[in-house]
Coordinates of N, CA and C in Angstrom, one line a residue:
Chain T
X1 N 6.0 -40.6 67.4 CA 4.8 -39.7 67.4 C 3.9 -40.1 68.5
X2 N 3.5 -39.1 69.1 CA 2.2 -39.5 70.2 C 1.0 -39.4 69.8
X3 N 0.6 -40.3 70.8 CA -1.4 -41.3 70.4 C -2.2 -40.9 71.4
X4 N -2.9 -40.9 71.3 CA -4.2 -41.3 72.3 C -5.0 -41.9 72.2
X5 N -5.3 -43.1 72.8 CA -6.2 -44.2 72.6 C -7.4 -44.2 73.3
X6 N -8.8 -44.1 73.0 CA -10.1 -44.6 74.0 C -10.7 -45.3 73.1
X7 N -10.4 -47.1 74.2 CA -10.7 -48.0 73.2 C -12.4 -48.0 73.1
X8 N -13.2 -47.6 74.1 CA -14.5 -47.2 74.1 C -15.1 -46.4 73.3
X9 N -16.0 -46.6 72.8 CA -16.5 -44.9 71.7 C -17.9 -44.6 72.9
X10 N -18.8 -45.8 73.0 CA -20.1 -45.5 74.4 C -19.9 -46.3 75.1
X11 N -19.9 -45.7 76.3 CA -19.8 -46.2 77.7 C -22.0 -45.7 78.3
X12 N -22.1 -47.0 78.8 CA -23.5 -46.6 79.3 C -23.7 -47.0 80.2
X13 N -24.4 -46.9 81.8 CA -24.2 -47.1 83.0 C -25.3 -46.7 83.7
X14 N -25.8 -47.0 85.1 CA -26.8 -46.4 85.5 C -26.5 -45.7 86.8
X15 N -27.5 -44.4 87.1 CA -27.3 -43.7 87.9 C -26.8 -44.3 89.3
X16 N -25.5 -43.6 89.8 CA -24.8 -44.2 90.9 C -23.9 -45.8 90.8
X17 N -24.2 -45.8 90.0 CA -23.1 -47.0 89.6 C -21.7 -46.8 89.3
X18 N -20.4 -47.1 89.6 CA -19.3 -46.7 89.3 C -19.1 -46.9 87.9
X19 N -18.1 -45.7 87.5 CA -17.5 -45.4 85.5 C -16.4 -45.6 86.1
X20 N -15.4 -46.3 84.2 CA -14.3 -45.7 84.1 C -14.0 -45.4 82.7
X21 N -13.6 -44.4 82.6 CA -13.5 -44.3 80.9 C -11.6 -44.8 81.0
X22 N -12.0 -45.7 79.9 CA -10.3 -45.8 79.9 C -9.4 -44.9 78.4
X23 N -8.0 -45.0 78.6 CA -7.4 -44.4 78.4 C -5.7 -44.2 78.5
X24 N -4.8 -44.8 77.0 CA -3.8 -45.1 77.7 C -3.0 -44.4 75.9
X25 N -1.5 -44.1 76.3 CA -1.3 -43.1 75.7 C 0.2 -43.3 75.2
X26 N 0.9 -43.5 74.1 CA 1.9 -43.6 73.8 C 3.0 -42.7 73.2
X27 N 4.2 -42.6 74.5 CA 4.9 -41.1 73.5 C 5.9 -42.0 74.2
X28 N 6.9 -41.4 74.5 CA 8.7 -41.8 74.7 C 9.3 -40.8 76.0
X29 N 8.3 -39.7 75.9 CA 8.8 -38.6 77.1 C 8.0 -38.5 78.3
X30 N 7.8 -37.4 78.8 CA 6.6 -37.2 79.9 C 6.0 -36.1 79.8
X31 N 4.4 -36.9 79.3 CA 3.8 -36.0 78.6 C 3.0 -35.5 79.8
X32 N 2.1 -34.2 79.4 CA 0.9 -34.3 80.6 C -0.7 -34.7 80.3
X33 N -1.2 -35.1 81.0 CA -2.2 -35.6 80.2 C -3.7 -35.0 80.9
X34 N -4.6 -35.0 80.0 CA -5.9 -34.4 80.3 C -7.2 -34.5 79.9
X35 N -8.3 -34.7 80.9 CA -9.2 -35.0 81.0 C -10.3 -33.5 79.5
X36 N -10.7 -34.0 78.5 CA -11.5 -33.0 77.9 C -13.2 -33.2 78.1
X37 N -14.3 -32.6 78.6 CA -15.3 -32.9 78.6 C -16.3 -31.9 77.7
X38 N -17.0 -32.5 76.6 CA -18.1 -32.0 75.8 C -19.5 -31.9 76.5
X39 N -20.1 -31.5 77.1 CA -21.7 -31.7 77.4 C -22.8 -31.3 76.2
X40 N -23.9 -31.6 76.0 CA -24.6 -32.0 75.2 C -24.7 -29.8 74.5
X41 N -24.3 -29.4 73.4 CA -24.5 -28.3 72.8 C -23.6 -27.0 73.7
X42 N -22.4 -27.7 74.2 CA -21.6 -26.7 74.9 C -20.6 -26.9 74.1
X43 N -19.6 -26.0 74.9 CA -18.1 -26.2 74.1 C -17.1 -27.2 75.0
X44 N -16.2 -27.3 74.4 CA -15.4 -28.5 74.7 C -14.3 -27.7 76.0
X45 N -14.3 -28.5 77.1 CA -14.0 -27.7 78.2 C -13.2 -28.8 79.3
X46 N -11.7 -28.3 79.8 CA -11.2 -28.8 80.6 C -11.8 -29.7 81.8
X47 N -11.3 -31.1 82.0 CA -12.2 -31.3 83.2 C -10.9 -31.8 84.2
X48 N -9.7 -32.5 84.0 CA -8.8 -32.2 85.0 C -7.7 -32.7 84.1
X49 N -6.4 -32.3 84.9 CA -5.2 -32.9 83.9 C -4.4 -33.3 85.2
X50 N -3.5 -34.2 85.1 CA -2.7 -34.8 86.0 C -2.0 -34.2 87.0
X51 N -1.4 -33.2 86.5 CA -0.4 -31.9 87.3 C -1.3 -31.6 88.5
X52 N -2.4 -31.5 88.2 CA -3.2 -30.4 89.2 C -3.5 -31.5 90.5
X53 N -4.3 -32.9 90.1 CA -3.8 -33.6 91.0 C -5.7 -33.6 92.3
X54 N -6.4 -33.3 91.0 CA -7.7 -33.1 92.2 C -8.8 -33.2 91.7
X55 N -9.8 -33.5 92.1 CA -11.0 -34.2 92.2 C -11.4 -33.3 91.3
X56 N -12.5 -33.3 90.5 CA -13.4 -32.2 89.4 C -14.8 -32.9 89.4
X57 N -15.4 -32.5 90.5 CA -17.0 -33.0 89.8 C -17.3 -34.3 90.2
X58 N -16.2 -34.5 91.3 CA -16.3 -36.5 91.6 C -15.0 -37.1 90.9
X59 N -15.2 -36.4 90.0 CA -14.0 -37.5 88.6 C -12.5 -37.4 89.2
X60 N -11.9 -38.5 89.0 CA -10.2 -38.2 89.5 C -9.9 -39.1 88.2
X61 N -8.5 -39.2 88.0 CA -7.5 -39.8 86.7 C -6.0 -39.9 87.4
X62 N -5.6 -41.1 87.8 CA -4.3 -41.3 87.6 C -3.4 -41.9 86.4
X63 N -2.3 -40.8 86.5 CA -1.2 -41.2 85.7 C -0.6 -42.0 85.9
X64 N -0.4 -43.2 85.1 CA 0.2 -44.7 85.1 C 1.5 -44.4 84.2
X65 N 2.5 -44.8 84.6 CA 3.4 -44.5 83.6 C 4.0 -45.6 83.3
X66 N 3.9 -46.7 84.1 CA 4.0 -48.4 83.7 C 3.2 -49.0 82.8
X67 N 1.6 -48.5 82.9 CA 0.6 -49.2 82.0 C 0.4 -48.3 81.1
X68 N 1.6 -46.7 81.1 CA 1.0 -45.6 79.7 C -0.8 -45.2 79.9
X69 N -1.5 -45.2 81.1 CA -2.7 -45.1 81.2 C -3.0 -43.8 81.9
X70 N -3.7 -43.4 81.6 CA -4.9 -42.4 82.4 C -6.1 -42.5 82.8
X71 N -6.7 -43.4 83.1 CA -8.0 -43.8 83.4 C -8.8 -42.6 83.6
X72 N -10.0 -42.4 83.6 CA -11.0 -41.8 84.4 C -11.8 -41.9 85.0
X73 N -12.0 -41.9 86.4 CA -12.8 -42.6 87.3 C -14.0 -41.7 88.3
X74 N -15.1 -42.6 88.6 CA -15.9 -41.6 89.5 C -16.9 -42.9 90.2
X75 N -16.6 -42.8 91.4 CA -17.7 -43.8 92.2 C -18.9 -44.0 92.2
X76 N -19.4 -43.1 91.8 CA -20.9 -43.2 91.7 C -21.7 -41.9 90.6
X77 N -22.0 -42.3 89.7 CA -22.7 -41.5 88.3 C -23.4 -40.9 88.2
X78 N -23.7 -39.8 88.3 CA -25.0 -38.8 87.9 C -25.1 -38.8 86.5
X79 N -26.8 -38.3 86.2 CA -27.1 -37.8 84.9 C -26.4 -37.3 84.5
X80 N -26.3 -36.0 85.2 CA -25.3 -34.6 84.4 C -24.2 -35.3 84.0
X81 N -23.8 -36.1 84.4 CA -22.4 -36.6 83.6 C -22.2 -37.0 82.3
X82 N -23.6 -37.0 81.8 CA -23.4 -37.7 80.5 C -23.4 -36.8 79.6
X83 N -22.3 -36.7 78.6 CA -21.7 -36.1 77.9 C -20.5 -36.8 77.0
X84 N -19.8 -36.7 76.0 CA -18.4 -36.7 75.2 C -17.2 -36.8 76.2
X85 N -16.7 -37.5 76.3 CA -15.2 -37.7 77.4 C -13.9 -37.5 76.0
X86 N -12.9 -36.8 76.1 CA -11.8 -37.0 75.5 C -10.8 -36.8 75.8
X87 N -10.0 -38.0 76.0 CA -8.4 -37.7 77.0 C -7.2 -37.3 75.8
X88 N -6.6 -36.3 76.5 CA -5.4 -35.4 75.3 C -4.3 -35.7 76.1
X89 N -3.5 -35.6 75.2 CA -1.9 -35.1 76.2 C -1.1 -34.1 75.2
X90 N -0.3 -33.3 76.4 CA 0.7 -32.6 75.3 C 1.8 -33.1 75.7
X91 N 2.8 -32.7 75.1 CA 4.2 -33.1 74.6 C 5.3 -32.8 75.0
X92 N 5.1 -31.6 75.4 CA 6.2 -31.1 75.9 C 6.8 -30.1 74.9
X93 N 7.8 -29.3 75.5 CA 8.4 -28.5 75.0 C 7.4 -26.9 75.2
X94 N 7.7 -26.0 74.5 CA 7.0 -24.3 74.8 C 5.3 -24.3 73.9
X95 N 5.4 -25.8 72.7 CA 4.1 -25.8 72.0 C 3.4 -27.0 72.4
X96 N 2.3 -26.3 73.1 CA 1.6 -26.9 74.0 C 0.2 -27.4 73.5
X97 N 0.3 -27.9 72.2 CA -0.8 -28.6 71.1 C -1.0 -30.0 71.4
X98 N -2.6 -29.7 71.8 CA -3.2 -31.2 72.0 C -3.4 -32.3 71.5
X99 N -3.1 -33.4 72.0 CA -3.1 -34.6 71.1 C -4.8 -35.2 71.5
X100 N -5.8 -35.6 71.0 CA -6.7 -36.2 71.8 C -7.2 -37.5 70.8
X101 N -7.6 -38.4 72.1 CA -8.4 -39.5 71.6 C -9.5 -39.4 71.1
X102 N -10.2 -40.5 70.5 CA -11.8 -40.2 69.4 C -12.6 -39.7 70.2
X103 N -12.3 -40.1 71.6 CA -13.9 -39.7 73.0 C -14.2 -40.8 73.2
X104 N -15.1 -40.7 74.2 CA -16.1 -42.0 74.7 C -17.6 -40.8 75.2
X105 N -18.3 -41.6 74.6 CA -19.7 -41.2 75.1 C -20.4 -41.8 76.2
X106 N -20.5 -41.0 77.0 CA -20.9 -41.5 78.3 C -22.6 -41.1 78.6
X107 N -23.3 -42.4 78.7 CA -24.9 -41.9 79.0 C -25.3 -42.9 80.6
X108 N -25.4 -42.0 81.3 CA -25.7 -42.2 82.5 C -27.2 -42.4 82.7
X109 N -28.0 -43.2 82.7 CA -29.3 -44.0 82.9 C -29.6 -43.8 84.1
X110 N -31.2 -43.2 83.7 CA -31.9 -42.8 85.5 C -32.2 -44.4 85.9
Chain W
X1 N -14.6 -9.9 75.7 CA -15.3 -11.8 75.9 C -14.9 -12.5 76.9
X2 N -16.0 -13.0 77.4 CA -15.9 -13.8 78.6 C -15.0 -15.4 78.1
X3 N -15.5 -15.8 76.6 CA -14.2 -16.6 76.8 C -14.2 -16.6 74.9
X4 N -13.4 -17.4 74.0 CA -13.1 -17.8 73.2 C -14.7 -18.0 72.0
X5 N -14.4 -16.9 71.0 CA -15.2 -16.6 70.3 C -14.9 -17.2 68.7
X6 N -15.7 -18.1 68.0 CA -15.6 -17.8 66.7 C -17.3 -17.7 66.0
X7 N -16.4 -17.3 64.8 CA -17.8 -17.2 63.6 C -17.0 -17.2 62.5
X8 N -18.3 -17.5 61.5 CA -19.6 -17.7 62.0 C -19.8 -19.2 62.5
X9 N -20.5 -19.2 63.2 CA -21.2 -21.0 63.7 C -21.2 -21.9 62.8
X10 N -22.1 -21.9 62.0 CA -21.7 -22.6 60.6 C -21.8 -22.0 59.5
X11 N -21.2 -22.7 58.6 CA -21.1 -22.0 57.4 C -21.0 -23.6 56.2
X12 N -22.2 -22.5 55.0 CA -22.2 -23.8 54.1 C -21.2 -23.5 52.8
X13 N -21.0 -23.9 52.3 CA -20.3 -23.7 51.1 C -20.0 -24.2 49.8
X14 N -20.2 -24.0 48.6 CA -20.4 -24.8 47.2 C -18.4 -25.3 47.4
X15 N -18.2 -26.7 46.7 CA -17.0 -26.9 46.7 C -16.5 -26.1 45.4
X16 N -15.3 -26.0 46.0 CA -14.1 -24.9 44.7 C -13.9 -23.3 45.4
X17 N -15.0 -23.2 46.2 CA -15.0 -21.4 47.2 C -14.1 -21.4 48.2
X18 N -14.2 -19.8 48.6 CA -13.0 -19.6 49.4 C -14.0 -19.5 51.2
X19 N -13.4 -19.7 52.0 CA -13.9 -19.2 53.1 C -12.7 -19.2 53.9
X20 N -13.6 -17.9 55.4 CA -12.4 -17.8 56.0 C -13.5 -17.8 57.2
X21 N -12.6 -18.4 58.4 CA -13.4 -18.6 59.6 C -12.2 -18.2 60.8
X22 N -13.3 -17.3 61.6 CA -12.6 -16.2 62.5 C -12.7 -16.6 63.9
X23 N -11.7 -16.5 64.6 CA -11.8 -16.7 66.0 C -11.2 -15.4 67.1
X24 N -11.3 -15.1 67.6 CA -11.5 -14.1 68.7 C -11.1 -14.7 69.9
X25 N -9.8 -14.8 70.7 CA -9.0 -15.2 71.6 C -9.8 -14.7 73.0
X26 N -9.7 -14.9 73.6 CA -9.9 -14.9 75.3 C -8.8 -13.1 75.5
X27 N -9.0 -12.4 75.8 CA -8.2 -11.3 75.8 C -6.7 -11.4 76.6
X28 N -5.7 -11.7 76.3 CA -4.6 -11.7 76.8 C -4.0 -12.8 77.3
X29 N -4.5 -13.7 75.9 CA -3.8 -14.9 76.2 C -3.1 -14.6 75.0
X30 N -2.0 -15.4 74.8 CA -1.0 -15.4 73.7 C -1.0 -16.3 72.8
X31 N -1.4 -17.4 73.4 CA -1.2 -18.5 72.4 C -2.9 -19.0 72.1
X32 N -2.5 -19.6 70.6 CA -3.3 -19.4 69.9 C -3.5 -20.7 69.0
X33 N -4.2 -21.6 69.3 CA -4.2 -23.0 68.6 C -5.8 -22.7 67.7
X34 N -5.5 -24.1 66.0 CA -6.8 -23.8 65.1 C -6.7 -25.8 65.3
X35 N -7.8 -26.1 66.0 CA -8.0 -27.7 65.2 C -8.9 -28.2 64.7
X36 N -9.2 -29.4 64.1 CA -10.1 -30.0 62.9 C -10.6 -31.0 63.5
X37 N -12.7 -31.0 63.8 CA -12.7 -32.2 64.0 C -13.9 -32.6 63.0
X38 N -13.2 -33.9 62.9 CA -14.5 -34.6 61.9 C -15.3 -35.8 62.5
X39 N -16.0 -36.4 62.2 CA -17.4 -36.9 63.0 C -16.7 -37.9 63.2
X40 N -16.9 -38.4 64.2 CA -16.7 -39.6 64.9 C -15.4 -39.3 65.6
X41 N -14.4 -38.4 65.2 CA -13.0 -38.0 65.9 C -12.9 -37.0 66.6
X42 N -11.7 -37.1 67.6 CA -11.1 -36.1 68.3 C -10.8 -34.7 67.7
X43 N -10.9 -33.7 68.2 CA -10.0 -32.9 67.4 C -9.0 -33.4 67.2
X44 N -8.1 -32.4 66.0 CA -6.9 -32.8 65.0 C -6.0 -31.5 65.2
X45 N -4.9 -31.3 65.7 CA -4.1 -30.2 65.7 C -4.1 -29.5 64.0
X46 N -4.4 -28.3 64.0 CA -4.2 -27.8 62.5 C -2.1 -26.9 62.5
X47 N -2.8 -25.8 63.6 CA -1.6 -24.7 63.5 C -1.6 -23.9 65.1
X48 N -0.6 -23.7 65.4 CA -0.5 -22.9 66.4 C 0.5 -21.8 66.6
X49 N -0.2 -20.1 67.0 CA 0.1 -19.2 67.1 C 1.1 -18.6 68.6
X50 N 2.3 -18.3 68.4 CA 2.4 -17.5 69.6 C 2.6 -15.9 69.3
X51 N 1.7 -15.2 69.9 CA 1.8 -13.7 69.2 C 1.4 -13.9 67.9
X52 N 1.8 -13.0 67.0 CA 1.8 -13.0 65.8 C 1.7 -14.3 64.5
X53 N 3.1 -14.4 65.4 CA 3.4 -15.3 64.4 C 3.2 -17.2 64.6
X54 N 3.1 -18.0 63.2 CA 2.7 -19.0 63.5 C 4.1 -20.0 63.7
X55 N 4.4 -20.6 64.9 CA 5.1 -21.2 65.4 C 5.0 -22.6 64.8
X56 N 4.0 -23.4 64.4 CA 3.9 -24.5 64.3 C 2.7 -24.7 63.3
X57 N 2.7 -24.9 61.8 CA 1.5 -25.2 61.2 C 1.9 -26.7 60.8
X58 N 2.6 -27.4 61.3 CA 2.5 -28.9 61.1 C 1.1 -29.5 60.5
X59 N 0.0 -29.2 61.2 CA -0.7 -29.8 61.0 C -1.8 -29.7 59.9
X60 N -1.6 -28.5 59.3 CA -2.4 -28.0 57.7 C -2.1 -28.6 57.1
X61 N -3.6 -29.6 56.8 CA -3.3 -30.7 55.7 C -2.5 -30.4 54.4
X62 N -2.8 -29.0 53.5 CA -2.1 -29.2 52.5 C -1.9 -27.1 52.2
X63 N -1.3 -27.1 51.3 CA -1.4 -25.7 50.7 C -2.3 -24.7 50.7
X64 N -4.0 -25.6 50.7 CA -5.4 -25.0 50.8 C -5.3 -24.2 52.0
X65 N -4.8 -24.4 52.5 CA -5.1 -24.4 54.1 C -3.9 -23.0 54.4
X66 N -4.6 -22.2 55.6 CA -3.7 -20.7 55.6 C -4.3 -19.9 56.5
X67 N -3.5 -19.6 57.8 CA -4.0 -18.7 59.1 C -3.2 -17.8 59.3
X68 N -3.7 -16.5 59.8 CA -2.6 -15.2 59.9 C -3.6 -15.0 61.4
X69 N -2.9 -14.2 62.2 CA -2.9 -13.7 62.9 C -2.2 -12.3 63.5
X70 N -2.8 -11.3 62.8 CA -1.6 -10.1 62.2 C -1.4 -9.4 63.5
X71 N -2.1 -8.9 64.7 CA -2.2 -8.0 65.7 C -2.1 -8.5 67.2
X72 N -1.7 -10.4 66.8 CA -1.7 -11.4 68.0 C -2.7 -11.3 68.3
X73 N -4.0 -11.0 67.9 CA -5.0 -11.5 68.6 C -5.9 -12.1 67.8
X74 N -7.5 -11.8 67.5 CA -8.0 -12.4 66.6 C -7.2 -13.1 65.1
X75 N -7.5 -14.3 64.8 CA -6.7 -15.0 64.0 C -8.1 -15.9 62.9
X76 N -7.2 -15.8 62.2 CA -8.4 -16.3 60.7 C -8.1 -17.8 59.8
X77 N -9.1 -18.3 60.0 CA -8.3 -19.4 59.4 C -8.9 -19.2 57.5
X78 N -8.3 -19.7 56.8 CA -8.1 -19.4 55.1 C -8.1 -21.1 54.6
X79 N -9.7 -21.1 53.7 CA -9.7 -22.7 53.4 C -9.8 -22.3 52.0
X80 N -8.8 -22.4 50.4 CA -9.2 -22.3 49.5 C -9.9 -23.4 48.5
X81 N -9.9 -23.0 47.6 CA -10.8 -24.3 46.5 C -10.8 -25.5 47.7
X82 N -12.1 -25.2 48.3 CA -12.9 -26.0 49.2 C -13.3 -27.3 48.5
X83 N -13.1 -28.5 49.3 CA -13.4 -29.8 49.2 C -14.2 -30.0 49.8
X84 N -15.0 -30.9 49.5 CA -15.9 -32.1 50.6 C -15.7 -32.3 51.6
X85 N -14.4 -33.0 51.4 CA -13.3 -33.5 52.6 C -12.7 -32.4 53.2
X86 N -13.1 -31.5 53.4 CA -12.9 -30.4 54.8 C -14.1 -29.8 55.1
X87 N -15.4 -30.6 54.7 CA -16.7 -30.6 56.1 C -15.8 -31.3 57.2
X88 N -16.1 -30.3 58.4 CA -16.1 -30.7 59.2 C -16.0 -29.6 60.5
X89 N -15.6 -30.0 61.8 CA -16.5 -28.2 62.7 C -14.3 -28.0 62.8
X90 N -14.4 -26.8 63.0 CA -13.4 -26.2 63.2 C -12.9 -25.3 64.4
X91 N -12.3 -25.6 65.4 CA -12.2 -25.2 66.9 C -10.9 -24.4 67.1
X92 N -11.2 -23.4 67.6 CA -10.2 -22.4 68.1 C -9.7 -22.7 69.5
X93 N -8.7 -22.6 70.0 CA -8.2 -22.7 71.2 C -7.2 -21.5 71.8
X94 N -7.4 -20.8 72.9 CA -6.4 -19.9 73.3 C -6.1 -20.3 74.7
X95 N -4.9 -19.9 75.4 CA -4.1 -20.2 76.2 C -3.1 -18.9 77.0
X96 N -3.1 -18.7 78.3 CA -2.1 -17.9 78.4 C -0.3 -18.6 78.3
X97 N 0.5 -17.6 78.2 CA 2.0 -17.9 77.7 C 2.3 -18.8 78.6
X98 N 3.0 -20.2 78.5 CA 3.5 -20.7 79.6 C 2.4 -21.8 80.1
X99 N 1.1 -21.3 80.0 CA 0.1 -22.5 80.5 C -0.8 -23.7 79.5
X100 N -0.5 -24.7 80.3 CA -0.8 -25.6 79.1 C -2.4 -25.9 79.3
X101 N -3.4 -25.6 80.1 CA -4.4 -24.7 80.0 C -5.3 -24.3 78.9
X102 N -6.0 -25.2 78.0 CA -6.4 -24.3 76.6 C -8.2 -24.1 76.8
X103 N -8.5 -23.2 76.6 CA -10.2 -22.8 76.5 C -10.4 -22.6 75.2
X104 N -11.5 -23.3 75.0 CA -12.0 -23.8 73.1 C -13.2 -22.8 73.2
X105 N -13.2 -22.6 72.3 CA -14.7 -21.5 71.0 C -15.6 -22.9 71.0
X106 N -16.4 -22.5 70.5 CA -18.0 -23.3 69.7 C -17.6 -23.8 69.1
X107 N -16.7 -23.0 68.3 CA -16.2 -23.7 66.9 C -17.3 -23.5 65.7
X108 N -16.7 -23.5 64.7 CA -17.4 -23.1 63.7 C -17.8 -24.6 62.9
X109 N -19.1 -25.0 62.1 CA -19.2 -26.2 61.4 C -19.4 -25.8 59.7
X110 N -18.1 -26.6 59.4 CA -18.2 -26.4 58.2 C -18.5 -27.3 56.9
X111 N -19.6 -26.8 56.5 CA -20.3 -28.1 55.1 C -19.9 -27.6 54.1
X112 N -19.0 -28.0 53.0 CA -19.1 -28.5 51.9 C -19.9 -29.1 50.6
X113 N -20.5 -28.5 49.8 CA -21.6 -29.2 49.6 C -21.3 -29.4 47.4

C-alpha cells in the first residue's frame, strides 16, 4: 500500500529565508507525485507535480527515487506563502486517486 | 462553473439522520473523485467516478456510506444513520479523462452533533 509522509505538521521561517517542506513516499512502483497547496479560506489547489518539471511561484520539488523523497523547496520566502503544504502521489494505472500526507503548515514571519 | 462546486458549505446534523452532499464537476471533465478530511489530516480517498459509473469505492468506510452519479456529471454523496465520527469536511475532486490533474470544490463541512 502507498503512504505519504510530512514528518513536519509547522514549519515557521522568516521572510526571505530559505524552506523546505519535506516529504518522502513509499509505494513499490513509479508513482507521480504532487505538490497540494491550501491558502488561508481557499480551496485546496495544485501547486506542481514532478512530470511537469517547473518552477510554480519560486517553489521546485525533486523526485528522489533512491531516498523515496519529494522535498519542496524555495530560496527565499514570502508572506503569501504561508498556507497548508500537502504532498500526494498517485499510483498509477487509469485511477488516478490521491494519496496525501497530513500537510505542513507553513507561516512565513515578516 | 468556473471550477468545481459543492453544497451545501456546511451542514449540521442530529446523529442517526440522513444527508446527502452535492458536488457539481468542472464541465467536461469525466472523472470524478469524493474524499474525507478530518482535522489534523490529509484528505482520505472515499470513491471514484468515471462517467457514470463508480470505478473504485474502496474507500467508503462502511455500508453508510453511498454515491451515484446518474448523468456523469453532478454526483451526490449519501451518509446514512449519521455518526459523530463522520464530522468532518468533505471534498469533491474532478479531472479530465487521462489527466492526473484534479481541481477540488470548497468542500462541504460536516458536523454531527
Amino acid at each position: 500500500a502507498q503512504r505519504v509522509t510530512q514528518p513536519e505538521k509547522l514549519l515557521s521561517v522568516f521572510k526571505g529565508a530559505p524552506v523546505e517542506l519535506k516529504c518522502n513516499y513509499s509505494y513499490s512502483g513509479s508513482p507521480e507525485l504532487f505538490w497540494y497547496v491550501q491558502y488561508s479560506r481557499q480551496r485546496l489547489q495544485l501547486l506542481l507535480r514532478h512530470i511537469s518539471r517547473e518552477s510554480i511561484k519560486g517553489f521546485t520539488a525533486d523526485l528522489n527515487k533512491g531516498e523515496t523523497s519529494f522535498h519542496l523547496k524555495k530560496p527565499f520566502a514570502q508572506e503569501e506563502d504561508s498556507a497548508m503544504y500537502y504532498c500526494a502521489l498517485v499510483s498509477g494505472g487509469s485511477n488516478y486517486k490521491l494519496t496525501f500526507g497530513k500537510g505542513t503548515l507553513l507561516t512565513v514571519n515578516p | 462553473g468556473a471550477g468545481v462546486s459543492q453544497t451545501p458549505s456546511n451542514k449540521v446534523t442530529e446523529k442517526g439522520k440522513y444527508v446527502e452532499l452535492r458536488c457539481d464537476p468542472i464541465s467536461g471533465h469525466t472523472a470524478l473523485y469524493w474524499y474525507r478530511q478530518s482535522l489534523g489530516q490529509g484528505p482520505e480517498f472515499l470513491i471514484y467516478f468515471q462517467g457514470t459509473g463508480a470505478a473504485d469505492d474502496s474507500g467508503l468506510p462502511n455500508d453508510r456510506f453511498f454515491a451515484v452519479r446518474p448523468e456523469g456529471s453532478v454526483s451526490t454523496l449519501k451518509i446514512q444513520r449519521t455518526e459523530r465520527g463522520d464530522s468532518a469536511v468533505y471534498l469533491c475532486a474532478s479531472s479530465l479523462q487521462g489527466d492526473t490533474e484534479a481541481f477540488f470544490g470548497q468542500g462541504t463541512r460536516l458536523t454531527v452533533v
